[in-house]
XYZ file of C-alpha atoms in Angstrom:
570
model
C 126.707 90.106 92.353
C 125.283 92.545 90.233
C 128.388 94.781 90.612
C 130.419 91.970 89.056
C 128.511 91.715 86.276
C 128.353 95.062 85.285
C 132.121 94.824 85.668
C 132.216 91.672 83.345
C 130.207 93.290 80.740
C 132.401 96.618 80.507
C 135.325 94.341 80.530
C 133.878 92.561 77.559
C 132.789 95.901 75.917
C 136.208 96.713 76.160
C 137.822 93.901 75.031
C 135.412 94.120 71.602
C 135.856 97.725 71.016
C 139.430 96.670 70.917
C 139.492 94.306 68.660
C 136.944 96.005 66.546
C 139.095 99.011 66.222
C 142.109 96.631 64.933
C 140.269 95.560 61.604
C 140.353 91.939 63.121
C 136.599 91.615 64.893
C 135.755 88.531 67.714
C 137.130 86.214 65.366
C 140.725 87.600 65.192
C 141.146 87.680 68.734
C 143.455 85.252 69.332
C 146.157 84.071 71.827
C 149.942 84.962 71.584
C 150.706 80.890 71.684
C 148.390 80.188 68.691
C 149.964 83.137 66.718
C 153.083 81.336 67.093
C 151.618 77.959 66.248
C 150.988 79.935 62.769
C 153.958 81.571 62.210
C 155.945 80.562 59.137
C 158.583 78.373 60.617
C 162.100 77.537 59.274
C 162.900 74.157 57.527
C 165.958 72.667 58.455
C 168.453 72.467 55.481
C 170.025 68.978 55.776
C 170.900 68.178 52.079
C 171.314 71.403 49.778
C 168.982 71.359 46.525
C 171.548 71.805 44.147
C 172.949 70.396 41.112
C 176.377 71.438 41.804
C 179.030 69.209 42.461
C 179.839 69.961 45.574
C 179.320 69.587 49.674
C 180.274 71.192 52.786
C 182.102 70.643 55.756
C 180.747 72.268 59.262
C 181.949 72.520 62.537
C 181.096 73.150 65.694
C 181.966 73.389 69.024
C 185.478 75.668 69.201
C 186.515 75.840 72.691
C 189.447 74.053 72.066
C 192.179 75.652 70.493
C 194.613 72.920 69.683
C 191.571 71.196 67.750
C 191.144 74.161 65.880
C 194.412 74.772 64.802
C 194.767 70.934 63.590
C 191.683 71.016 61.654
C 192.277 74.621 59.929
C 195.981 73.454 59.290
C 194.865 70.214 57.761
C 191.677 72.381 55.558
C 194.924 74.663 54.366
C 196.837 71.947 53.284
C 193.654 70.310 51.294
C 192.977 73.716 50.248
C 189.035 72.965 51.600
C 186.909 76.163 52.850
C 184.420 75.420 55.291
C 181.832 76.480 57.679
C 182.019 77.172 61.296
C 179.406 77.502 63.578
C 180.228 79.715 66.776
C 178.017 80.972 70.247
C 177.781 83.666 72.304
C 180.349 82.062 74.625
C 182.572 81.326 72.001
C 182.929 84.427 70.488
C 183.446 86.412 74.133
C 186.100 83.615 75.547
C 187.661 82.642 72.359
C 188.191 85.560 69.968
C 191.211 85.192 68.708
C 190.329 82.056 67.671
C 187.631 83.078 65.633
C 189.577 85.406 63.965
C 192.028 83.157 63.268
C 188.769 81.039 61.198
C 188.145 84.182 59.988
C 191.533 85.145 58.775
C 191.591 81.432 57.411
C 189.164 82.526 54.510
C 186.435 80.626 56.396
C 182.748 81.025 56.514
C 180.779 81.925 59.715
C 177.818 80.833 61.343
C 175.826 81.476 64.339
C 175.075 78.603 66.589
C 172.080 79.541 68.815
C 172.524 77.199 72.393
C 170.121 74.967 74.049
C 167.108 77.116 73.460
C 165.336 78.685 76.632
C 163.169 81.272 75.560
C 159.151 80.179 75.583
C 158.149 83.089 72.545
C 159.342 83.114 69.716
C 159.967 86.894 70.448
C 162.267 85.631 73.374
C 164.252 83.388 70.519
C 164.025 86.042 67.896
C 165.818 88.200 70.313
C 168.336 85.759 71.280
C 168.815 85.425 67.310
C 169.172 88.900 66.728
C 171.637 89.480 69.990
C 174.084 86.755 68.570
C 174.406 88.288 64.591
C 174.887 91.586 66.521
C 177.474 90.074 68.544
C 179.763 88.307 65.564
C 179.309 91.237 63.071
C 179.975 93.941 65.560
C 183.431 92.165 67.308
C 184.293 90.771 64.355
C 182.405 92.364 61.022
C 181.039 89.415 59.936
C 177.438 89.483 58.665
C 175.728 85.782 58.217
C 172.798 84.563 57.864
C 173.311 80.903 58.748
C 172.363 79.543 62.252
C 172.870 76.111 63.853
C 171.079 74.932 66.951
C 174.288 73.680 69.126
C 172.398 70.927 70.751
C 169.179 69.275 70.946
C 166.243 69.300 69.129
C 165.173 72.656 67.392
C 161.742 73.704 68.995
C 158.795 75.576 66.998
C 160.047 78.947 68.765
C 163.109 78.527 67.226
C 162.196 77.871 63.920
C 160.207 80.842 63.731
C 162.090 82.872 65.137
C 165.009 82.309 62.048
C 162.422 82.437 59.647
C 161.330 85.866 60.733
C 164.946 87.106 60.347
C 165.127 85.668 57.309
C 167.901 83.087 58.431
C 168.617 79.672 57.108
C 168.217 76.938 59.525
C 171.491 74.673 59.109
C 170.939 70.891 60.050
C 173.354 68.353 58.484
C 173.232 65.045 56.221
C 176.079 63.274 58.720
C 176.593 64.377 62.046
C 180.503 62.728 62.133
C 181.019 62.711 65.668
C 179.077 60.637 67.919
C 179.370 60.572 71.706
C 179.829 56.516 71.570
C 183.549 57.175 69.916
C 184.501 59.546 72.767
C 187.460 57.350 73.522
C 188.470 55.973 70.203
C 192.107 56.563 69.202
C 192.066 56.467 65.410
C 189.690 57.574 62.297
C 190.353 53.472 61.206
C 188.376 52.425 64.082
C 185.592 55.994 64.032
C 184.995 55.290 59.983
C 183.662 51.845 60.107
C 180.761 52.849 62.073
C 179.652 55.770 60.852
C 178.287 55.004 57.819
C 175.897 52.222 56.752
C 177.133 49.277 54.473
C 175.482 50.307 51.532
C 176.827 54.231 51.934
C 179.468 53.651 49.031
C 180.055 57.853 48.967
C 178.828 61.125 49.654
C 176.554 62.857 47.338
C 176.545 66.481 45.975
C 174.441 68.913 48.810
C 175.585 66.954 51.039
C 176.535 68.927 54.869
C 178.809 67.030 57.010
C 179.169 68.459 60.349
C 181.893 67.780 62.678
C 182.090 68.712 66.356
C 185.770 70.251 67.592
C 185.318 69.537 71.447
C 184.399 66.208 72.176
C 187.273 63.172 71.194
C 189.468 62.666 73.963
C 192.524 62.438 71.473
C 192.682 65.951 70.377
C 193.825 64.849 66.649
C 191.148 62.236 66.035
C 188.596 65.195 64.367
C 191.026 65.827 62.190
C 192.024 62.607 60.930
C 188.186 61.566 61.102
C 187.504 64.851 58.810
C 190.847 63.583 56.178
C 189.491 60.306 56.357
C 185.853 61.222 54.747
C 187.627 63.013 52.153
C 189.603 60.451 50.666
C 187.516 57.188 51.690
C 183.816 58.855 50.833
C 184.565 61.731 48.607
C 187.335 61.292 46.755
C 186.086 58.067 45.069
C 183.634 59.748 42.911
C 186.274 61.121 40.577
C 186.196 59.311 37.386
C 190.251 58.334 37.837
C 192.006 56.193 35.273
C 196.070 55.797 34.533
C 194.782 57.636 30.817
C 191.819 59.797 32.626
C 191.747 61.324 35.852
C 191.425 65.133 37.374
C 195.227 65.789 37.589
C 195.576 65.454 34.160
C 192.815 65.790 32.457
C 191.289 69.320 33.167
C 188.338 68.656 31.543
C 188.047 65.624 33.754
C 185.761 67.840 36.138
C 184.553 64.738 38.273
C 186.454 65.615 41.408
C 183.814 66.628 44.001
C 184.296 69.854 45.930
C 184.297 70.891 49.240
C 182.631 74.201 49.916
C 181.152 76.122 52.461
C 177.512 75.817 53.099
C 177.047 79.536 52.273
C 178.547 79.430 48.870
C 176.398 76.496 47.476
C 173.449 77.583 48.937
C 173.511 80.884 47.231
C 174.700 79.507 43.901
C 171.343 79.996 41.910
C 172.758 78.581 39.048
C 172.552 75.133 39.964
C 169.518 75.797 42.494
C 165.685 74.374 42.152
C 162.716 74.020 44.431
C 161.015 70.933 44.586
C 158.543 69.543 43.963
C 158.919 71.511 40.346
C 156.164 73.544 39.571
C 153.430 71.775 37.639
C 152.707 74.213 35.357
C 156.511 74.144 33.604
C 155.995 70.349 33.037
C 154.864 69.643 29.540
C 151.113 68.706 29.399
C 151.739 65.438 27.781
C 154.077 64.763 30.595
C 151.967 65.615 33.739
C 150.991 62.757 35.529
C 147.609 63.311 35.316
C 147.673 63.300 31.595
C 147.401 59.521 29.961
C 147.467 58.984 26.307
C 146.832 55.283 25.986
C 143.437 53.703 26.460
C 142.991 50.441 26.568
C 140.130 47.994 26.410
C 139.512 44.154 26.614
C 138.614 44.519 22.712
C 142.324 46.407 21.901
C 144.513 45.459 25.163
C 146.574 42.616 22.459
C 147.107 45.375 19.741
C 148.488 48.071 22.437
C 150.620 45.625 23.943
C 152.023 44.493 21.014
C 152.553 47.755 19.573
C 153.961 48.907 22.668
C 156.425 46.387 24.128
C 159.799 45.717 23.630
C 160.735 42.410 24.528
C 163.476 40.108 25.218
C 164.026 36.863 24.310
C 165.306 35.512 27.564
C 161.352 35.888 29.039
C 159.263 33.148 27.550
C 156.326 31.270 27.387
C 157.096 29.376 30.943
C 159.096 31.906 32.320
C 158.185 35.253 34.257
C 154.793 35.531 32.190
C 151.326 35.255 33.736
C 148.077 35.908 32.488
C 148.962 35.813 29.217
C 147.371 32.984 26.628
C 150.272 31.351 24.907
C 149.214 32.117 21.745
C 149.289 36.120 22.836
C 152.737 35.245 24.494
C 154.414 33.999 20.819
C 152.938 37.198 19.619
C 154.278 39.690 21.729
C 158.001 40.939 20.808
C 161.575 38.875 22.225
C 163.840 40.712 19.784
C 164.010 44.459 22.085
C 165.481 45.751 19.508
C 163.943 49.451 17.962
C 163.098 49.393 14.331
C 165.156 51.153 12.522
C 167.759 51.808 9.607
C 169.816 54.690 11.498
C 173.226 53.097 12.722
C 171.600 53.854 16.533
C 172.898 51.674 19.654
C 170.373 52.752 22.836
C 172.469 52.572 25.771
C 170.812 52.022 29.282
C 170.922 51.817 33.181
C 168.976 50.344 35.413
C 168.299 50.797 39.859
C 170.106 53.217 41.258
C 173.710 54.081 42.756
C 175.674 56.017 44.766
C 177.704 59.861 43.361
C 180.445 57.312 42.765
C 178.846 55.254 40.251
C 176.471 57.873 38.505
C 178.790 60.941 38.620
C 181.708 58.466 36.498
C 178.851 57.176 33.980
C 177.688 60.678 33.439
C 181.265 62.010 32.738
C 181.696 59.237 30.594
C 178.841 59.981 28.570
C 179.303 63.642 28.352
C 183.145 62.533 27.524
C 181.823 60.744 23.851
C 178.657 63.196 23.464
C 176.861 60.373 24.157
C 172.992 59.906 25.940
C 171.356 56.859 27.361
C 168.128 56.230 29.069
C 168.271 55.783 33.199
C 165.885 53.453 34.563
C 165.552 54.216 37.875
C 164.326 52.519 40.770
C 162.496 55.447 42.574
C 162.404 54.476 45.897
C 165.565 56.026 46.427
C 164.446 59.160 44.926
C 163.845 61.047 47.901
C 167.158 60.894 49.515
C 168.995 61.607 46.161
C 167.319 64.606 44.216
C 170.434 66.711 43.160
C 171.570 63.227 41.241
C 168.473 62.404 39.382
C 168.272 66.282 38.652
C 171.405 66.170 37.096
C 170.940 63.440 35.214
C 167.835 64.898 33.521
C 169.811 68.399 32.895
C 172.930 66.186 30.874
C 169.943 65.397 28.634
C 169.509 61.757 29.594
C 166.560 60.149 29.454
C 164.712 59.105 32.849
C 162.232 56.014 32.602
C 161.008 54.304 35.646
C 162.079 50.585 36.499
C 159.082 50.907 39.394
C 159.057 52.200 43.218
C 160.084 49.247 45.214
C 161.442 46.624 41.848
C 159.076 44.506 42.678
C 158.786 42.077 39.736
C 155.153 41.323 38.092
C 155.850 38.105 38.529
C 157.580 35.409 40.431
C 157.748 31.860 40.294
C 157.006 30.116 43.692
C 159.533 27.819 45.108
C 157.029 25.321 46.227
C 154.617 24.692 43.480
C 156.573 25.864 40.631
C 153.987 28.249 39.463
C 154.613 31.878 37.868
C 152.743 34.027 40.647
C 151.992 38.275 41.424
C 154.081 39.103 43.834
C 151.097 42.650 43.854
C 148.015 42.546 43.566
C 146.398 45.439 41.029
C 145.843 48.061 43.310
C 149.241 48.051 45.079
C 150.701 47.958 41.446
C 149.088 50.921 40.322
C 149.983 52.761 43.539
C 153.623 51.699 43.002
C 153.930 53.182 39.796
C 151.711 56.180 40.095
C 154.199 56.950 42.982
C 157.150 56.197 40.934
C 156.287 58.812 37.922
C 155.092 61.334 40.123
C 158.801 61.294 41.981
C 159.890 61.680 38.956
C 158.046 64.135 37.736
C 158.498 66.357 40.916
C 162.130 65.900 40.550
C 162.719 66.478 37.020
C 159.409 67.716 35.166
C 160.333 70.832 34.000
C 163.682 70.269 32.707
C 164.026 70.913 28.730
C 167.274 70.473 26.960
C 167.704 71.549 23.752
C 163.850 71.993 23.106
C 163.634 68.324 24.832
C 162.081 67.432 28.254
C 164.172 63.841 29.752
C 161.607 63.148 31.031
C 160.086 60.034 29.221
C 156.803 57.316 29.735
C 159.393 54.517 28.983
C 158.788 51.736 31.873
C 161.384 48.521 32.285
C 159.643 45.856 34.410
C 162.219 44.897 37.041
C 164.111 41.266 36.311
C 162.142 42.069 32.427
C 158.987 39.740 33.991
C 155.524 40.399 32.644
C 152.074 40.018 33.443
C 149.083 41.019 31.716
C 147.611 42.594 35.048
C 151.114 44.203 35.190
C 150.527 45.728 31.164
C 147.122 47.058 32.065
C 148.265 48.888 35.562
C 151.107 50.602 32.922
C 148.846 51.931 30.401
C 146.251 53.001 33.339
C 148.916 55.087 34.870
C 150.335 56.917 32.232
C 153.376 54.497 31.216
C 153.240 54.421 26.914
C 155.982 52.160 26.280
C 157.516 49.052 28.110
C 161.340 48.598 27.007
C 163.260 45.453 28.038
C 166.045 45.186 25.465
C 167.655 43.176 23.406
C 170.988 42.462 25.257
C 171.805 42.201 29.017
C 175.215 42.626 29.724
C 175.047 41.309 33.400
C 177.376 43.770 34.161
C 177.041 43.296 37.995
C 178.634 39.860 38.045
C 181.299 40.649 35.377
C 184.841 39.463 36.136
C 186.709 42.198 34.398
C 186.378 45.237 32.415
C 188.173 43.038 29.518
C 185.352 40.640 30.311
C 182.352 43.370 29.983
C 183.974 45.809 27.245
C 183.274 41.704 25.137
C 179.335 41.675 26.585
C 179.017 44.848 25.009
C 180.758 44.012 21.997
C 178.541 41.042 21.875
C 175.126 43.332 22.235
C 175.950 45.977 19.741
C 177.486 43.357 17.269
C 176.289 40.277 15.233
C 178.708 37.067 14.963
C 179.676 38.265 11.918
C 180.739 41.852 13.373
C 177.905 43.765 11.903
C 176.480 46.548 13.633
C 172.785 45.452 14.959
C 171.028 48.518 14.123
C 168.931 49.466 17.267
C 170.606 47.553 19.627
C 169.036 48.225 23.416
C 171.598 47.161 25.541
C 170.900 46.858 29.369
C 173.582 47.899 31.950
C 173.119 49.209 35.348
C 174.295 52.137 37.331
C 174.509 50.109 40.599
C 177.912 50.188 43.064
C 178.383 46.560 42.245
C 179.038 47.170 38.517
C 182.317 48.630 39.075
C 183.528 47.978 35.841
C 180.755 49.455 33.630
C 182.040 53.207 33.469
C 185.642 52.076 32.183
C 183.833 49.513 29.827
C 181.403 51.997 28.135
C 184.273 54.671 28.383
C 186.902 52.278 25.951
C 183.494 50.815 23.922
C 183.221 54.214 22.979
C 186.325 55.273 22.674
C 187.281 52.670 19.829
C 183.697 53.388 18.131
C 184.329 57.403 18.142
C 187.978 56.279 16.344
C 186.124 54.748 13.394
C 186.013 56.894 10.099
C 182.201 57.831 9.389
C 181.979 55.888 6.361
C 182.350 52.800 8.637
C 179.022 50.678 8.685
C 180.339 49.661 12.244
C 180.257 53.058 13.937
C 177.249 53.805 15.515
C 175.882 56.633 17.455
C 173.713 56.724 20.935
C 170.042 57.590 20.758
C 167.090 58.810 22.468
C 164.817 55.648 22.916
C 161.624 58.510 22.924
C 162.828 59.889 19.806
C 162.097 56.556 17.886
C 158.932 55.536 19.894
C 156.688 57.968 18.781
C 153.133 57.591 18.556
C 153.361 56.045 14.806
C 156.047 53.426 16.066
C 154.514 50.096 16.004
C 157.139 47.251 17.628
C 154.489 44.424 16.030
C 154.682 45.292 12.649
C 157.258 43.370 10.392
C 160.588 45.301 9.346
C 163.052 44.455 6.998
C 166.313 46.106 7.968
C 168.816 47.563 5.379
C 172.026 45.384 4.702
């Protein structure tokens, strides 16, 4: 017994000189597992931060020849570069078909297989074996690596991170194992996207898989069928505007591989943005209105710009009705300047936004995006770009909840929040924002505005304090809603707008604030706005009808006051 203890206590003598003579002491002497449970580990790129307006195509899975030739005859023909994804297996049983990917002008990528190793020294060595293997047979170099199957364990993600790798996931994984048997892309598309999944978006990585359709053309004709049913639709295409005729009609979406977007820096960012490039009046910890029960009427006043549609017995609560009659209904800014404020409310898909945005950059024109931040997450590179065309971006709340609602039993105006949840909702809302576009300026600007529209323009006291407690400084509903969701035709809408910007008598109704939205279901508003402002830019500069677009922020400054009377100029 006594033997073994000596022995213990050498051992343990041992075991501290060691660790003592490392620089680490008792307290660095850790296990090989929990080292790896530190190591930095990879994050799988699914969507590519990038303002760019472009996507990739990836595939996978190249043991079939015939499929590869069909898919890189059809990318030749659309003149599309892509990315493939190869193994170990791949590249020793197939190589002439790799070079033939390679001759193609294509990218490469590794594609590690179902991962085995239990260290992440194991993987690392697995990673490193396979980069030898493709740039020594075939003198390519990449850094991009795909997991071929399954999940992607902790092992694996460190391991790519310690190389320095990118960890390539995908937005759409095309080919799914319940359309094995399925004969044509017209019976595949239907159920690969959701209802609401109108296009694809810039970033975006669609991956398709080479060896798994029975029919041996079906990848292909899935892959041509994206194209033209989810990507080409975001062009802004007219019979008197579109890409093949109109080279500075730039809103055809491109194709690219997954290597070249992510290492164009120009249109790169990190999010969230970094806090200290945000403008200090524009952090979100940083409120400039204070209100009391002794000034709450005079802020709200000052600060609101109504609509006359809401009244005193419709989507109002908690107001008195004499404070009601003295809040604003006209929504129209105060001012002299021949200024129309164009705006958009929700949210939409690359289709919708990408042909208002043209349009606007088209007439030189801006507008204020009220956006519905929910969807914020999912659709970064869009609200990014938005910001960098110098548009403003307002918040129409997280989850367009209305402040109020009338119930369908008692007739009553009722919260559909209480206070709490209402300030969470639109704390969350600006911060999104903020991470997303907070440190854009454009020309000495930042788009980034307090402007709040309440969703369906309902109000609520409660709703008014939970603004000004969060930040918000000004709550816009405007003096004209076009309804553009439900109109017939673009005749029909370019009239609404006619009808918002002029008076009966076809004078120009100087700071107009006309409400559109950049939803999927208002098809017609990018063709509307585009001939609205096409006949408006035609007009000589001496005409009292022409008008230009403004900032809403640039004429709600802090000396604005929506409550005092103004006499406009005939």
């Amino acid at each position: 017994m006594n033997k073994l203890r000596v022995l213990s206590m050498l051992a343990l003598m041992i075991c501290v000189c060691l660790f003592a003579s490392s620089g680490q002491g008792l307290l660095g002497c850790r296990s090989a597992a929990a080292a790896e449970t530190e190591a930095v580990k990879a994050e799988e790129v699914r969507v590519i931060l990038t303002t760019e307006k472009a996507l990739a195509f990836a595939f996978g899975g190249l043991t079939q020849k015939e499929v590869v030739d069909d898919i890189l005859q059809r990318l030749n023909e659309l003149d599309i570069k892509a990315t493939f994804f190869v193994t170990d297996q791949e590249m020793r049983r197939y190589p002439d078909t790799i070079r033939k990917i390679i001759q193609n002008g294509h990218e490469m990528g590794v594609a590690l297989r179902s991962q085995t190793s239990d260290t992440a020294d194991g993987a690392r060595k697995e990673l490193v074996d396979l980069r030898n293997l493709l740039q020594k047979q075939f003198g390519v170099t990449t850094n991009l690596v795909r997991q071929a199957s399954g999940a992607v364990s902790d092992t694996t993600r460190a391991a790519i991170a310690a190389e320095n790798c990118v960890l390539v996931g995908q937005s759409y994984n095309i080919v799914q194992s319940k359309h094995k048997d399925y004969n044509s892309a017209e019976e595949v598309m239907p159920e690969l996207f959701g209802k609401f999944v109108y296009s694809l978006m810039r970033g975006h990585i669609v991956y398709f898989r080479l060896d798994f359709y029975t029919n041996k053309n079906l990848a292909g004709e899935v892959m041509e069928a994206v194209k033209r049913v989810k990507i080409d639709n975001i062009a802004f295409s007219t019979v008197y505007d579109n890409p093949v005729i109109n080279p500075a009609n730039d809103t055809q979406m491109k194709i690219k591989p997954v290597g070249a977007i992510l290492n164009n820096t120009q249109y790169r960012y990190t999010l969230p943005v970094d806090k200290e490039k945000v403008p200090y009046n524009l952090r979100s910890d940083v409120h400039a209105v204070t209100v009391n029960d002794a000034n709450f009427l005079s802020v709200a006043r000052k600060r609101y710009l109504g609509t006359h549609t809401v009244t005193e017995d419709d989507r109002v609560l908690g107001f008195a009705r004499t404070a009601i009659r003295r809040l604003d209904k006209s929504g129209t800014v105060h001012t002299n300047d021949n200024v129309v404020f164009l705006s958009f409310d929700d949210w939409g898909s690359e289709a919708a936004i990408s042909k208002l945005l043209y349009v606007l950059k088209k007439h030189n024109a801006t507008a204020t995006f009220f956006v519905i931040t929910r969807t914020v997450p999912t659709s970064t590179n869009l609200l990014r770009q938005i910001a960098l065309d110098g548009h403003e971006i307002a918040s129409h709340s997280d989850q367009h909840k209305p402040m109020v609602v009338r119930d369908p039993k008692s007739g009553r105006q009722m919260p559909t929040q209480t206070k709490e949840e209402y300030l969470a909702d639109l704390a969350l809302s600006y911060q999104r924002l903020q991470d997303v576009t907070g440190d854009v300026i454009v020309n000495g600007k930042s788009p980034l505005t307090r402007l709040f529209r309440p969703p369906t323009l309902a109000i609520s006291k409660m709703g008014f304090e939970a603004l000004f407690e969060t930040g918000y400084e000004w709550i816009v509903s405007g003096s004209y809603s076009s309804q553009d969701y439900v109109a017939p035709s673009v005749k029909e809408l370019v009239n609404r707008l006619k009808y918002g910007i002029y008076d009966r008598r076809g004078r120009l109704q100087k700071g107009a604030t006309i409400v559109m939205h950049m939803s999927d279901t208002s098809k017609y508003t990018p063709i509307a706005v585009d001939i609205m402002l096409s006949i408006n830019d035609k007009k000589a500069d001496s005409d009292p009808t022409k008008f230009k677009t403004g900032r809403l922020s640039d004429y709600l400054t802090e000396d604005y006051d929506q409550s005092k009377p103004f006499k406009k100029n005939k």
